[in-house]
Amino acid sequence: MKRLLQLLILFICPLFYSEVRADAYCITVNLTQQESIDDPYKQPSPSKGHRSLPSPIVCVIDFSKGTVQTTLTSEIISYEIWDSDGTALVAQYIDEPDFVGLLCDVSGLYQLRFITESYQYIGYIELPGK
């Protein structure tokens, strides 16, 4: 029985280590949804009473693969990187790999915006840099 337990631990430890190593190249960002108002004549939707905020959308940025994994991926028109207070656009990309590539090269706190036709999804990311 002791021998079986040792063998089981021997096989489980490397699996756990590989999961931790793979996760080291990913960052999780929580995104909140806001209505996009690009048309100056479009009025925002009126509030219909007190509603709780929608739950955040989880986004995983995988630096080793150059991908963004989220439920919105097919709807995203552009990926934007803003300064931390959201006043200055740093970069805007249409291609996911280019967007992730820039994130690999910068450090600091940034605001990310994923733009779709109807909404923009905003989240914050702290990047350690190279």
PDB file of C-alpha atoms in Angstrom:
ATOM      1  CA  MET A   1       0.000   0.000   0.000  1.00  0.00           C
ATOM      2  CA  LYS A   2       2.851   2.361   0.876  1.00  0.00           C
ATOM      3  CA  ARG A   3       4.540   1.590  -2.427  1.00  0.00           C
ATOM      4  CA  LEU A   4       1.316   2.350  -4.338  1.00  0.00           C
ATOM      5  CA  LEU A   5       0.997   5.704  -2.569  1.00  0.00           C
ATOM      6  CA  GLN A   6       4.595   6.598  -3.450  1.00  0.00           C
ATOM      7  CA  LEU A   7       4.021   5.747  -7.110  1.00  0.00           C
ATOM      8  CA  LEU A   8       0.830   7.793  -7.166  1.00  0.00           C
ATOM      9  CA  ILE A   9       2.610  10.828  -5.710  1.00  0.00           C
ATOM     10  CA  LEU A  10       5.488  10.324  -8.142  1.00  0.00           C
ATOM     11  CA  PHE A  11       3.117  10.570 -11.125  1.00  0.00           C
ATOM     12  CA  ILE A  12       0.932  13.407  -9.784  1.00  0.00           C
ATOM     13  CA  CYS A  13       3.746  15.818  -8.835  1.00  0.00           C
ATOM     14  CA  PRO A  14       5.071  16.339 -12.390  1.00  0.00           C
ATOM     15  CA  LEU A  15       1.535  16.961 -13.663  1.00  0.00           C
ATOM     16  CA  PHE A  16       0.968  19.653 -11.057  1.00  0.00           C
ATOM     17  CA  TYR A  17       4.327  21.250 -11.814  1.00  0.00           C
ATOM     18  CA  SER A  18       3.598  21.435 -15.546  1.00  0.00           C
ATOM     19  CA  GLU A  19       0.242  23.145 -14.884  1.00  0.00           C
ATOM     20  CA  VAL A  20       1.935  25.761 -12.706  1.00  0.00           C
ATOM     21  CA  ARG A  21       4.632  26.373 -15.326  1.00  0.00           C
ATOM     22  CA  ALA A  22       2.066  26.794 -18.126  1.00  0.00           C
ATOM     23  CA  ASP A  23       0.050  29.231 -16.012  1.00  0.00           C
ATOM     24  CA  ALA A  24       3.135  31.435 -15.521  1.00  0.00           C
ATOM     25  CA  TYR A  25       2.734  32.735 -19.093  1.00  0.00           C
ATOM     26  CA  CYS A  26      -0.943  33.710 -18.669  1.00  0.00           C
ATOM     27  CA  ILE A  27      -2.680  36.665 -17.032  1.00  0.00           C
ATOM     28  CA  THR A  28      -6.364  36.734 -16.123  1.00  0.00           C
ATOM     29  CA  VAL A  29      -8.252  40.014 -16.537  1.00  0.00           C
ATOM     30  CA  ASN A  30     -11.833  40.709 -15.408  1.00  0.00           C
ATOM     31  CA  LEU A  31     -13.723  42.813 -17.949  1.00  0.00           C
ATOM     32  CA  THR A  32     -16.786  44.944 -17.295  1.00  0.00           C
ATOM     33  CA  GLN A  33     -19.291  45.779 -20.008  1.00  0.00           C
ATOM     34  CA  GLN A  34     -20.145  49.345 -21.016  1.00  0.00           C
ATOM     35  CA  GLU A  35     -22.351  50.520 -23.833  1.00  0.00           C
ATOM     36  CA  SER A  36     -20.421  51.882 -26.831  1.00  0.00           C
ATOM     37  CA  ILE A  37     -21.662  55.258 -27.979  1.00  0.00           C
ATOM     38  CA  ASP A  38     -19.795  56.155 -31.168  1.00  0.00           C
ATOM     39  CA  ASP A  39     -22.705  58.005 -32.764  1.00  0.00           C
ATOM     40  CA  PRO A  40     -23.087  61.513 -31.224  1.00  0.00           C
ATOM     41  CA  TYR A  41     -26.835  61.423 -31.981  1.00  0.00           C
ATOM     42  CA  LYS A  42     -27.398  58.089 -30.251  1.00  0.00           C
ATOM     43  CA  GLN A  43     -28.826  58.397 -26.778  1.00  0.00           C
ATOM     44  CA  PRO A  44     -27.768  55.942 -24.058  1.00  0.00           C
ATOM     45  CA  SER A  45     -30.387  53.394 -23.054  1.00  0.00           C
ATOM     46  CA  PRO A  46     -32.530  54.648 -20.186  1.00  0.00           C
ATOM     47  CA  SER A  47     -32.023  52.971 -16.844  1.00  0.00           C
ATOM     48  CA  LYS A  48     -34.869  50.619 -15.983  1.00  0.00           C
ATOM     49  CA  GLY A  49     -34.791  50.638 -12.205  1.00  0.00           C
ATOM     50  CA  HIS A  50     -32.113  49.354  -9.920  1.00  0.00           C
ATOM     51  CA  ARG A  51     -30.256  46.422 -11.389  1.00  0.00           C
ATOM     52  CA  SER A  52     -27.243  44.676 -10.058  1.00  0.00           C
ATOM     53  CA  LEU A  53     -24.068  44.973 -12.106  1.00  0.00           C
ATOM     54  CA  PRO A  54     -23.473  42.127 -14.535  1.00  0.00           C
ATOM     55  CA  SER A  55     -20.840  39.659 -13.491  1.00  0.00           C
ATOM     56  CA  PRO A  56     -17.412  40.382 -14.985  1.00  0.00           C
ATOM     57  CA  ILE A  57     -16.285  38.549 -18.088  1.00  0.00           C
ATOM     58  CA  VAL A  58     -13.089  36.614 -17.536  1.00  0.00           C
ATOM     59  CA  CYS A  59     -10.348  37.016 -20.109  1.00  0.00           C
ATOM     60  CA  VAL A  60      -7.127  34.997 -20.169  1.00  0.00           C
ATOM     61  CA  ILE A  61      -4.179  36.454 -22.064  1.00  0.00           C
ATOM     62  CA  ASP A  62      -1.720  33.727 -23.023  1.00  0.00           C
ATOM     63  CA  PHE A  63       1.653  35.313 -23.756  1.00  0.00           C
ATOM     64  CA  SER A  64       3.308  32.101 -24.910  1.00  0.00           C
ATOM     65  CA  LYS A  65       0.651  31.475 -27.604  1.00  0.00           C
ATOM     66  CA  GLY A  66      -0.140  35.130 -28.352  1.00  0.00           C
ATOM     67  CA  THR A  67      -3.874  34.641 -27.786  1.00  0.00           C
ATOM     68  CA  VAL A  68      -6.766  36.174 -25.880  1.00  0.00           C
ATOM     69  CA  GLN A  69      -9.263  33.637 -24.570  1.00  0.00           C
ATOM     70  CA  THR A  70     -12.708  34.928 -23.713  1.00  0.00           C
ATOM     71  CA  THR A  71     -16.318  34.293 -24.658  1.00  0.00           C
ATOM     72  CA  LEU A  72     -16.209  37.502 -26.769  1.00  0.00           C
ATOM     73  CA  THR A  73     -13.345  36.567 -29.081  1.00  0.00           C
ATOM     74  CA  SER A  74     -15.447  36.270 -32.253  1.00  0.00           C
ATOM     75  CA  GLU A  75     -17.203  39.605 -31.605  1.00  0.00           C
ATOM     76  CA  ILE A  76     -14.154  41.783 -30.925  1.00  0.00           C
ATOM     77  CA  ILE A  77     -13.554  44.455 -33.558  1.00  0.00           C
ATOM     78  CA  SER A  78     -10.446  45.991 -31.963  1.00  0.00           C
ATOM     79  CA  TYR A  79      -8.139  45.601 -28.993  1.00  0.00           C
ATOM     80  CA  GLU A  80      -7.121  48.857 -27.303  1.00  0.00           C
ATOM     81  CA  ILE A  81      -4.501  49.680 -24.684  1.00  0.00           C
ATOM     82  CA  TRP A  82      -5.059  52.891 -22.710  1.00  0.00           C
ATOM     83  CA  ASP A  83      -3.136  54.519 -19.879  1.00  0.00           C
ATOM     84  CA  SER A  84      -4.321  53.521 -16.399  1.00  0.00           C
ATOM     85  CA  ASP A  85      -6.860  56.343 -16.020  1.00  0.00           C
ATOM     86  CA  GLY A  86      -8.304  55.842 -19.519  1.00  0.00           C
ATOM     87  CA  THR A  87      -7.469  59.282 -20.899  1.00  0.00           C
ATOM     88  CA  ALA A  88      -4.827  58.461 -23.524  1.00  0.00           C
ATOM     89  CA  LEU A  89      -4.894  55.715 -26.134  1.00  0.00           C
ATOM     90  CA  VAL A  90      -1.520  53.931 -26.178  1.00  0.00           C
ATOM     91  CA  ALA A  91      -2.195  51.462 -29.015  1.00  0.00           C
ATOM     92  CA  GLN A  92      -5.034  49.924 -31.004  1.00  0.00           C
ATOM     93  CA  TYR A  93      -4.927  46.564 -32.809  1.00  0.00           C
ATOM     94  CA  ILE A  94      -7.223  44.515 -34.977  1.00  0.00           C
ATOM     95  CA  ASP A  95      -5.063  41.392 -34.753  1.00  0.00           C
ATOM     96  CA  GLU A  96      -4.883  39.448 -31.507  1.00  0.00           C
ATOM     97  CA  PRO A  97      -1.203  38.342 -31.812  1.00  0.00           C
ATOM     98  CA  ASP A  98      -0.025  41.936 -32.382  1.00  0.00           C
ATOM     99  CA  PHE A  99      -1.992  43.090 -29.329  1.00  0.00           C
ATOM    100  CA  VAL A 100      -0.498  40.380 -27.106  1.00  0.00           C
ATOM    101  CA  GLY A 101       2.963  41.044 -28.559  1.00  0.00           C
ATOM    102  CA  LEU A 102       2.887  44.664 -27.408  1.00  0.00           C
ATOM    103  CA  LEU A 103       1.746  43.601 -23.937  1.00  0.00           C
ATOM    104  CA  CYS A 104       4.876  41.430 -23.725  1.00  0.00           C
ATOM    105  CA  ASP A 105       7.090  44.464 -24.343  1.00  0.00           C
ATOM    106  CA  VAL A 106       5.637  47.034 -21.908  1.00  0.00           C
ATOM    107  CA  SER A 107       5.442  47.328 -18.144  1.00  0.00           C
ATOM    108  CA  GLY A 108       3.129  49.171 -15.786  1.00  0.00           C
ATOM    109  CA  LEU A 109      -0.613  49.507 -15.177  1.00  0.00           C
ATOM    110  CA  TYR A 110      -2.832  49.765 -18.256  1.00  0.00           C
ATOM    111  CA  GLN A 111      -6.513  49.806 -19.107  1.00  0.00           C
ATOM    112  CA  LEU A 112      -7.559  47.300 -21.761  1.00  0.00           C
ATOM    113  CA  ARG A 113     -10.626  47.866 -23.918  1.00  0.00           C
ATOM    114  CA  PHE A 114     -12.094  45.232 -26.190  1.00  0.00           C
ATOM    115  CA  ILE A 115     -14.436  46.936 -28.643  1.00  0.00           C
ATOM    116  CA  THR A 116     -17.443  45.156 -30.143  1.00  0.00           C
ATOM    117  CA  GLU A 117     -20.241  46.571 -32.266  1.00  0.00           C
ATOM    118  CA  SER A 118     -22.530  47.304 -29.301  1.00  0.00           C
ATOM    119  CA  TYR A 119     -20.297  47.346 -26.224  1.00  0.00           C
ATOM    120  CA  GLN A 120     -16.816  47.987 -24.975  1.00  0.00           C
ATOM    121  CA  TYR A 121     -15.333  45.694 -22.358  1.00  0.00           C
ATOM    122  CA  ILE A 122     -12.890  47.320 -19.962  1.00  0.00           C
ATOM    123  CA  GLY A 123     -10.362  45.736 -17.639  1.00  0.00           C
ATOM    124  CA  TYR A 124      -7.053  46.610 -15.978  1.00  0.00           C
ATOM    125  CA  ILE A 125      -3.746  44.809 -16.227  1.00  0.00           C
ATOM    126  CA  GLU A 126      -0.463  45.225 -14.333  1.00  0.00           C
ATOM    127  CA  LEU A 127       2.473  44.155 -16.509  1.00  0.00           C
ATOM    128  CA  PRO A 128       5.886  43.406 -15.034  1.00  0.00           C
ATOM    129  CA  GLY A 129       7.728  43.858 -18.342  1.00  0.00           C
ATOM    130  CA  LYS A 130      10.634  41.754 -19.569  1.00  0.00           C
TER     131      LYS A 130
END
